[in-house]
Amino acid sequence: MAAHSDVEPLTGWGRTAPTLARVHRPRTYEEASEVVRSCGARGSIARGLGRAYGDAAQNAGGSVLDMTGLDRIRSVDAVEGLVVCDAGVSLHRLMEVLLPLGWFVPVTPGTRYVTVGGAIGADIHGKNHHVSGSFSRHVTALELLTADGEIHTVVPGTDLFDATTGGMGLTGVILSATLRLLPVETSLMSVDTERAADLDELMARLTSTDHRHRYSVAWIDLLARGAATGRSVLTRGDHAPYDAIPLRDRRARRAPLAFRPGRLPAAPSLVPEGLLGRTTVGVFNELWYRGAPRRRTGELQRLSAFFHPLDGVPHWNRIYGRGGFVQYQFVVGHGHEETLRRIVKRIARRGCPSFLAVLKRFGAGDPGWLSFPVPGWTLALDIPARLSGLGAFLDELDEEVAEAGGRVYLAKDSRLRPELLHAMYPRLADFRALRATLDPRSVFTSDLSRRLAL
């Protein structure tokens, strides 16, 4: 039986560059294989919950496999901390099932509404990269549907594994994965919060104290200038032990592993253009910075509040209006702090109205050929796509990043120039060569891969 399909417009989470594709919704591995075998000249690409910000899960004029119907949790080993699940299972669903058993996903990005397949394809990272690395480090095996319609078991230490983790779905369709989990005693976080007066103070604190916490991230005010350039709110946390729950909190002590994510009413379908202009964001940033504690330790927070605050606001990406937004994320290595300082100052002078800007410190990178993290500093920011001159400005930042040996995150990209890609990703030639051998007809194709000649 063939997977149901419809021609649909698709965008990334940033809601830029919509294109049309025939979307198939396989319910079995056999249906997914049939779509791949018959996808036609424009090829196919897998898609999860649509949280890639750019065009990685779009395929103009071709086919797209919506993998969310393949969402079985096949087995859980609650003793060893292993789960085997289909690629369409979301991190949200894993948390619902695994937290009551005392286990947590090893790496989570800023949203839990991503699929396991998407997490591997983008080799996602979280606030704990300096300790735990990227998502693929915790994958012990995966099943991959390749261009010939065959299914292969792929394990770490092989070229195909390293090309697939971070490979943006271009080596094949991830069907299932085995993940190693993190043991926890509660569904609460013990959180320390403090303000940093400028970028240098923030980097000094991250460098000297990151090792004390599993999770670490800083919100940064990219409109602040002068002596306040890079002022930040630094938040660090660890999974709270049971003994940290106050005796008076009887509900939490009775059910310490309960997963209770909050959720607000749905956002309006459209927020008027200009709401997030420089003035509005400047006021927000001022209030956010001044409202943060100078120093607070040991505050107990729900997992959802610490990891995924925006998940409580459905369709928050609509706040940028019809034009959508660009999420720009780059990393530069240790020893290139001056490049980071220069870019932050340029963004501040340019007046980019970003209220979702975060700085993190990466640890050792993982072996994925197109995986994003390298040891160093990563900055991510959201910018309204219709900001005048944005494309040329970001092109200039790309050049600075590439010159410093850094890179831009492909899972969030929607506008990088292909000539910079090789400087950013030294294993690019190996990736292209493996794809040419594994998939000579370019069955697996996306708007991203066409744009960047991947």
XYZ file of N, CA and C in Angstrom, residues 175-299:
375
model
N 15.337 5.652 9.947
C 14.088 4.976 10.298
C 13.945 4.736 11.796
N 15.043 4.431 12.461
C 14.981 4.170 13.902
C 16.361 4.395 14.492
N 16.421 4.451 15.811
C 17.698 4.657 16.493
C 17.652 4.046 17.877
N 18.829 3.679 18.362
C 19.009 3.234 19.745
C 19.791 4.322 20.468
N 19.225 4.815 21.572
C 19.813 5.938 22.300
C 20.192 5.524 23.712
N 21.336 6.052 24.179
C 21.743 5.882 25.568
C 21.262 7.094 26.356
N 20.622 6.858 27.494
C 19.914 7.904 28.236
C 20.698 8.378 29.458
N 20.174 9.435 30.071
C 20.793 10.038 31.253
C 19.926 9.761 32.477
N 20.479 9.171 33.559
C 19.667 8.919 34.758
C 19.395 10.204 35.543
N 18.162 10.359 36.032
C 17.784 11.509 36.857
C 16.915 11.037 38.013
N 16.905 11.811 39.097
C 16.098 11.484 40.269
C 14.787 12.247 40.302
N 14.736 13.384 39.614
C 13.533 14.213 39.628
C 13.347 14.837 38.242
N 12.206 15.458 38.057
C 11.958 16.228 36.838
C 12.136 17.724 37.096
N 12.992 18.045 38.049
C 13.287 19.429 38.403
C 14.752 19.741 38.128
N 15.023 21.016 37.949
C 16.381 21.501 37.757
C 16.763 22.423 38.902
N 18.010 22.328 39.349
C 18.574 23.281 40.302
C 19.345 24.318 39.502
N 18.902 25.572 39.560
C 19.357 26.586 38.607
C 20.032 27.748 39.333
N 21.184 28.142 38.813
C 21.882 29.339 39.277
C 21.782 30.405 38.187
N 21.486 31.635 38.584
C 21.336 32.737 37.637
C 22.154 33.921 38.117
N 22.833 34.590 37.203
C 23.586 35.794 37.552
C 23.714 36.697 36.343
N 23.927 37.972 36.595
C 24.123 38.927 35.521
C 25.606 39.134 35.256
N 25.948 39.365 33.991
C 27.301 39.749 33.604
C 27.220 41.114 32.943
N 28.087 42.010 33.340
C 27.970 43.404 32.917
C 28.362 43.625 31.467
N 29.198 42.750 30.905
C 29.615 42.907 29.511
C 30.101 41.565 28.987
N 30.499 41.534 27.717
C 30.870 40.284 27.066
C 32.119 39.673 27.677
N 33.117 40.488 27.993
C 34.355 39.942 28.571
C 34.097 39.282 29.914
N 33.264 39.904 30.735
C 32.927 39.311 32.034
C 32.189 37.988 31.836
N 31.292 37.960 30.875
C 30.550 36.729 30.608
C 31.487 35.602 30.180
N 32.376 35.870 29.222
C 33.270 34.827 28.742
C 34.209 34.344 29.840
N 34.645 35.256 30.687
C 35.528 34.864 31.791
C 34.807 33.913 32.745
N 33.545 34.213 33.042
C 32.794 33.343 33.961
C 32.521 31.978 33.334
N 32.175 31.970 32.048
C 31.934 30.695 31.390
C 33.209 29.853 31.351
N 34.322 30.482 31.062
C 35.586 29.752 30.963
C 36.008 29.167 32.303
N 35.806 29.922 33.365
C 36.330 29.498 34.668
C 35.393 28.579 35.445
N 34.102 28.602 35.130
C 33.165 27.868 35.995
C 32.236 26.911 35.264
N 32.306 26.827 33.924
C 31.412 25.930 33.198
C 31.505 24.490 33.661
N 32.681 24.069 34.053
C 32.880 22.666 34.428
C 32.098 22.263 35.665
N 31.577 23.230 36.406
C 30.844 22.927 37.641
C 29.384 22.537 37.370
N 28.910 22.777 36.157
C 27.499 22.550 35.854
C 27.364 21.722 34.578
N 26.326 20.885 34.528
C 26.054 20.112 33.322
C 25.499 21.000 32.206
N 24.712 22.022 32.577
C 24.059 22.869 31.584
C 24.453 24.327 31.816
N 24.669 25.037 30.719
C 25.097 26.426 30.833
C 24.716 27.179 29.564
N 24.125 28.365 29.722
C 23.747 29.195 28.580
C 23.605 30.636 29.057
N 23.833 31.579 28.156
C 23.678 32.988 28.499
C 22.796 33.681 27.482
N 21.765 34.382 27.969
C 21.027 35.317 27.124
C 21.875 36.578 27.027
N 21.984 37.127 25.824
C 22.864 38.280 25.623
C 22.086 39.413 24.953
N 22.299 40.612 25.448
C 21.628 41.801 24.906
C 22.458 42.332 23.746
N 21.987 42.098 22.519
C 22.747 42.495 21.342
C 22.426 43.905 20.870
N 21.610 44.630 21.634
C 21.395 46.048 21.340
C 22.216 46.950 22.253
N 22.753 46.389 23.337
C 23.550 47.184 24.270
C 24.873 47.581 23.610
N 25.307 48.822 23.865
C 26.523 49.330 23.244
C 27.428 49.946 24.294
N 28.609 50.379 23.847
C 29.549 51.009 24.759
C 30.043 50.046 25.816
N 30.132 50.525 27.049
C 30.639 49.695 28.147
C 29.741 48.512 28.440
N 28.464 48.585 28.004
C 27.516 47.501 28.289
C 27.441 46.479 27.151
N 28.281 46.596 26.138
C 28.220 45.674 25.003
C 28.329 44.225 25.475
N 27.349 43.444 25.081
C 27.369 42.029 25.456
C 26.891 41.737 26.860
N 26.233 42.691 27.509
C 25.736 42.382 28.861
C 24.777 41.195 28.776
N 24.743 40.401 29.808
C 24.111 39.090 29.690
C 23.484 38.648 30.998
N 22.631 37.628 30.857
C 22.105 36.896 32.001
C 22.553 35.446 31.826
N 23.394 34.990 32.728
C 23.978 33.658 32.660
C 23.161 32.700 33.520
N 22.735 31.600 32.901
C 21.909 30.607 33.590
C 22.588 29.253 33.489
N 22.785 28.612 34.653
C 23.409 27.297 34.672
C 22.602 26.373 35.570
N 22.621 25.100 35.238
C 21.768 24.195 35.994
C 22.261 22.763 35.994
N 21.655 22.003 36.900
C 21.892 20.567 37.019
C 20.577 19.901 37.391
N 20.465 18.620 37.077
C 19.271 17.884 37.476
C 19.227 17.799 39.002
N 18.103 18.225 39.564
C 17.985 18.282 41.023
C 17.845 16.882 41.606
N 18.577 16.562 42.670
C 18.366 15.292 43.356
C 17.083 15.329 44.180
N 16.625 14.177 44.555
C 15.372 14.112 45.323
C 15.467 14.915 46.612
N 16.607 14.873 47.278
C 16.755 15.562 48.568
C 16.654 17.073 48.449
N 16.751 17.599 47.228
C 16.644 19.046 47.044
C 15.202 19.536 47.092
N 14.231 18.632 46.978
C 12.826 19.036 47.008
C 12.449 19.399 48.442
N 11.930 20.585 48.688
C 11.566 20.985 50.059
C 10.518 20.045 50.661
N 10.597 19.819 51.952
C 9.649 18.942 52.634
C 8.212 19.451 52.489
N 8.052 20.766 52.369
C 6.705 21.330 52.277
C 6.052 21.071 50.924
N 6.867 20.753 49.913
C 6.330 20.511 48.572
C 5.933 19.046 48.464
N 4.798 18.719 49.055
C 4.385 17.318 49.130
C 4.050 16.741 47.753
N 3.504 17.577 46.880
C 3.159 17.087 45.544
C 4.402 16.623 44.800
N 5.459 17.441 44.841
C 6.683 17.089 44.138
C 7.363 15.886 44.776
N 7.282 15.771 46.086
C 7.939 14.641 46.751
C 7.181 13.337 46.503
N 5.856 13.438 46.318
C 5.080 12.231 46.014
C 5.340 11.750 44.588
N 5.552 12.692 43.685
C 5.758 12.330 42.274
C 6.956 13.107 41.741
N 8.153 12.759 42.167
C 9.327 13.562 41.815
C 9.688 13.534 40.334
N 9.210 12.529 39.622
C 9.564 12.388 38.209
C 8.416 12.756 37.274
N 7.391 13.401 37.812
C 6.253 13.801 36.973
C 6.692 14.851 35.956
N 6.199 14.709 34.734
C 6.508 15.652 33.662
C 5.299 16.539 33.458
N 5.417 17.824 33.830
C 4.277 18.741 33.792
C 4.635 19.996 32.998
N 4.767 19.882 31.700
C 5.084 21.080 30.914
C 3.896 22.029 30.866
N 4.156 23.299 31.046
C 3.090 24.291 30.951
C 2.836 24.662 29.506
N 1.686 25.259 29.259
C 1.339 25.664 27.892
C 0.364 26.842 27.954
N 0.632 27.862 27.149
C -0.220 29.033 27.078
C -1.223 28.873 25.944
N -2.274 29.697 25.932
C -3.203 29.654 24.787
C -2.478 29.930 23.486
N -3.060 29.483 22.383
C -2.441 29.645 21.072
C -2.219 31.124 20.762
N -1.092 31.415 20.137
C -0.784 32.783 19.733
C -1.675 33.193 18.569
N -1.889 34.486 18.367
C -2.659 34.920 17.203
C -1.971 34.492 15.929
N -2.753 34.344 14.851
C -2.190 33.844 13.601
C -1.213 34.825 12.983
N -1.330 36.080 13.338
C -0.409 37.057 12.771
C -0.223 38.204 13.756
N 1.026 38.526 14.039
C 1.350 39.681 14.865
C 1.718 40.824 13.929
N 1.197 42.011 14.139
C 1.458 43.094 13.194
C 2.944 43.320 12.957
N 3.299 43.600 11.698
C 4.681 43.888 11.360
C 5.171 45.075 12.177
N 6.450 45.025 12.554
C 7.043 46.131 13.274
C 6.942 46.024 14.779
N 6.175 45.031 15.277
C 6.051 44.894 16.723
C 7.407 44.644 17.358
N 8.270 43.887 16.648
C 9.593 43.595 17.182
C 10.640 44.490 16.535
N 10.403 45.768 16.567
C 11.388 46.714 16.062
C 12.448 47.002 17.108
N 13.385 47.870 16.762
C 14.498 48.168 17.672
C 14.013 48.733 19.004
N 13.004 49.605 18.946
C 12.530 50.219 20.188
C 11.896 49.183 21.097
N 11.010 48.360 20.537
C 10.317 47.356 21.334
C 11.298 46.355 21.926
N 12.202 45.857 21.099
C 13.170 44.880 21.582
C 14.122 45.521 22.582
N 14.484 46.786 22.342
C 15.347 47.479 23.297
C 14.712 47.574 24.671
N 13.409 47.882 24.716
C 12.708 47.935 26.001
C 12.653 46.555 26.647
N 12.326 45.537 25.837
C 12.295 44.169 26.366
C 13.645 43.779 26.955
N 14.729 44.047 26.210
C 16.057 43.665 26.682
C 16.427 44.365 27.972
N 16.071 45.634 28.056
C 16.366 46.383 29.279
C 15.629 45.783 30.472
N 14.349 45.495 30.280
C 13.558 44.929 31.379
C 14.049 43.534 31.750
N 14.415 42.753 30.739
C 14.879 41.382 31.017
C 16.185 41.393 31.802
N 17.105 42.264 31.398
C 18.389 42.331 32.088
C 18.216 42.866 33.507
N 17.478 43.959 33.644
C 17.308 44.555 34.978
C 16.484 43.651 35.893
N 15.573 42.880 35.318
C 14.734 42.009 36.139
C 15.416 40.743 36.595
N 16.549 40.412 36.001
C 17.270 39.199 36.402
C 18.009 39.449 37.708
N 18.150 38.426 38.540
C 18.876 38.613 39.799
C 20.365 38.834 39.543
N 20.977 39.646 40.398
C 22.427 39.803 40.291
C 23.111 38.458 40.531
N 22.576 37.700 41.450
C 23.080 36.346 41.682
C 22.044 35.582 42.504
N 21.630 34.435 42.004
C 20.685 33.569 42.722
C 21.118 32.118 42.482
N 21.133 31.332 43.523
C 21.594 29.951 43.401
C 20.530 28.975 43.899
N 20.521 27.806 43.276
C 19.708 26.698 43.765
C 18.214 26.834 43.570
N 17.771 27.689 42.643
C 16.331 27.799 42.395
C 15.844 26.531 41.688
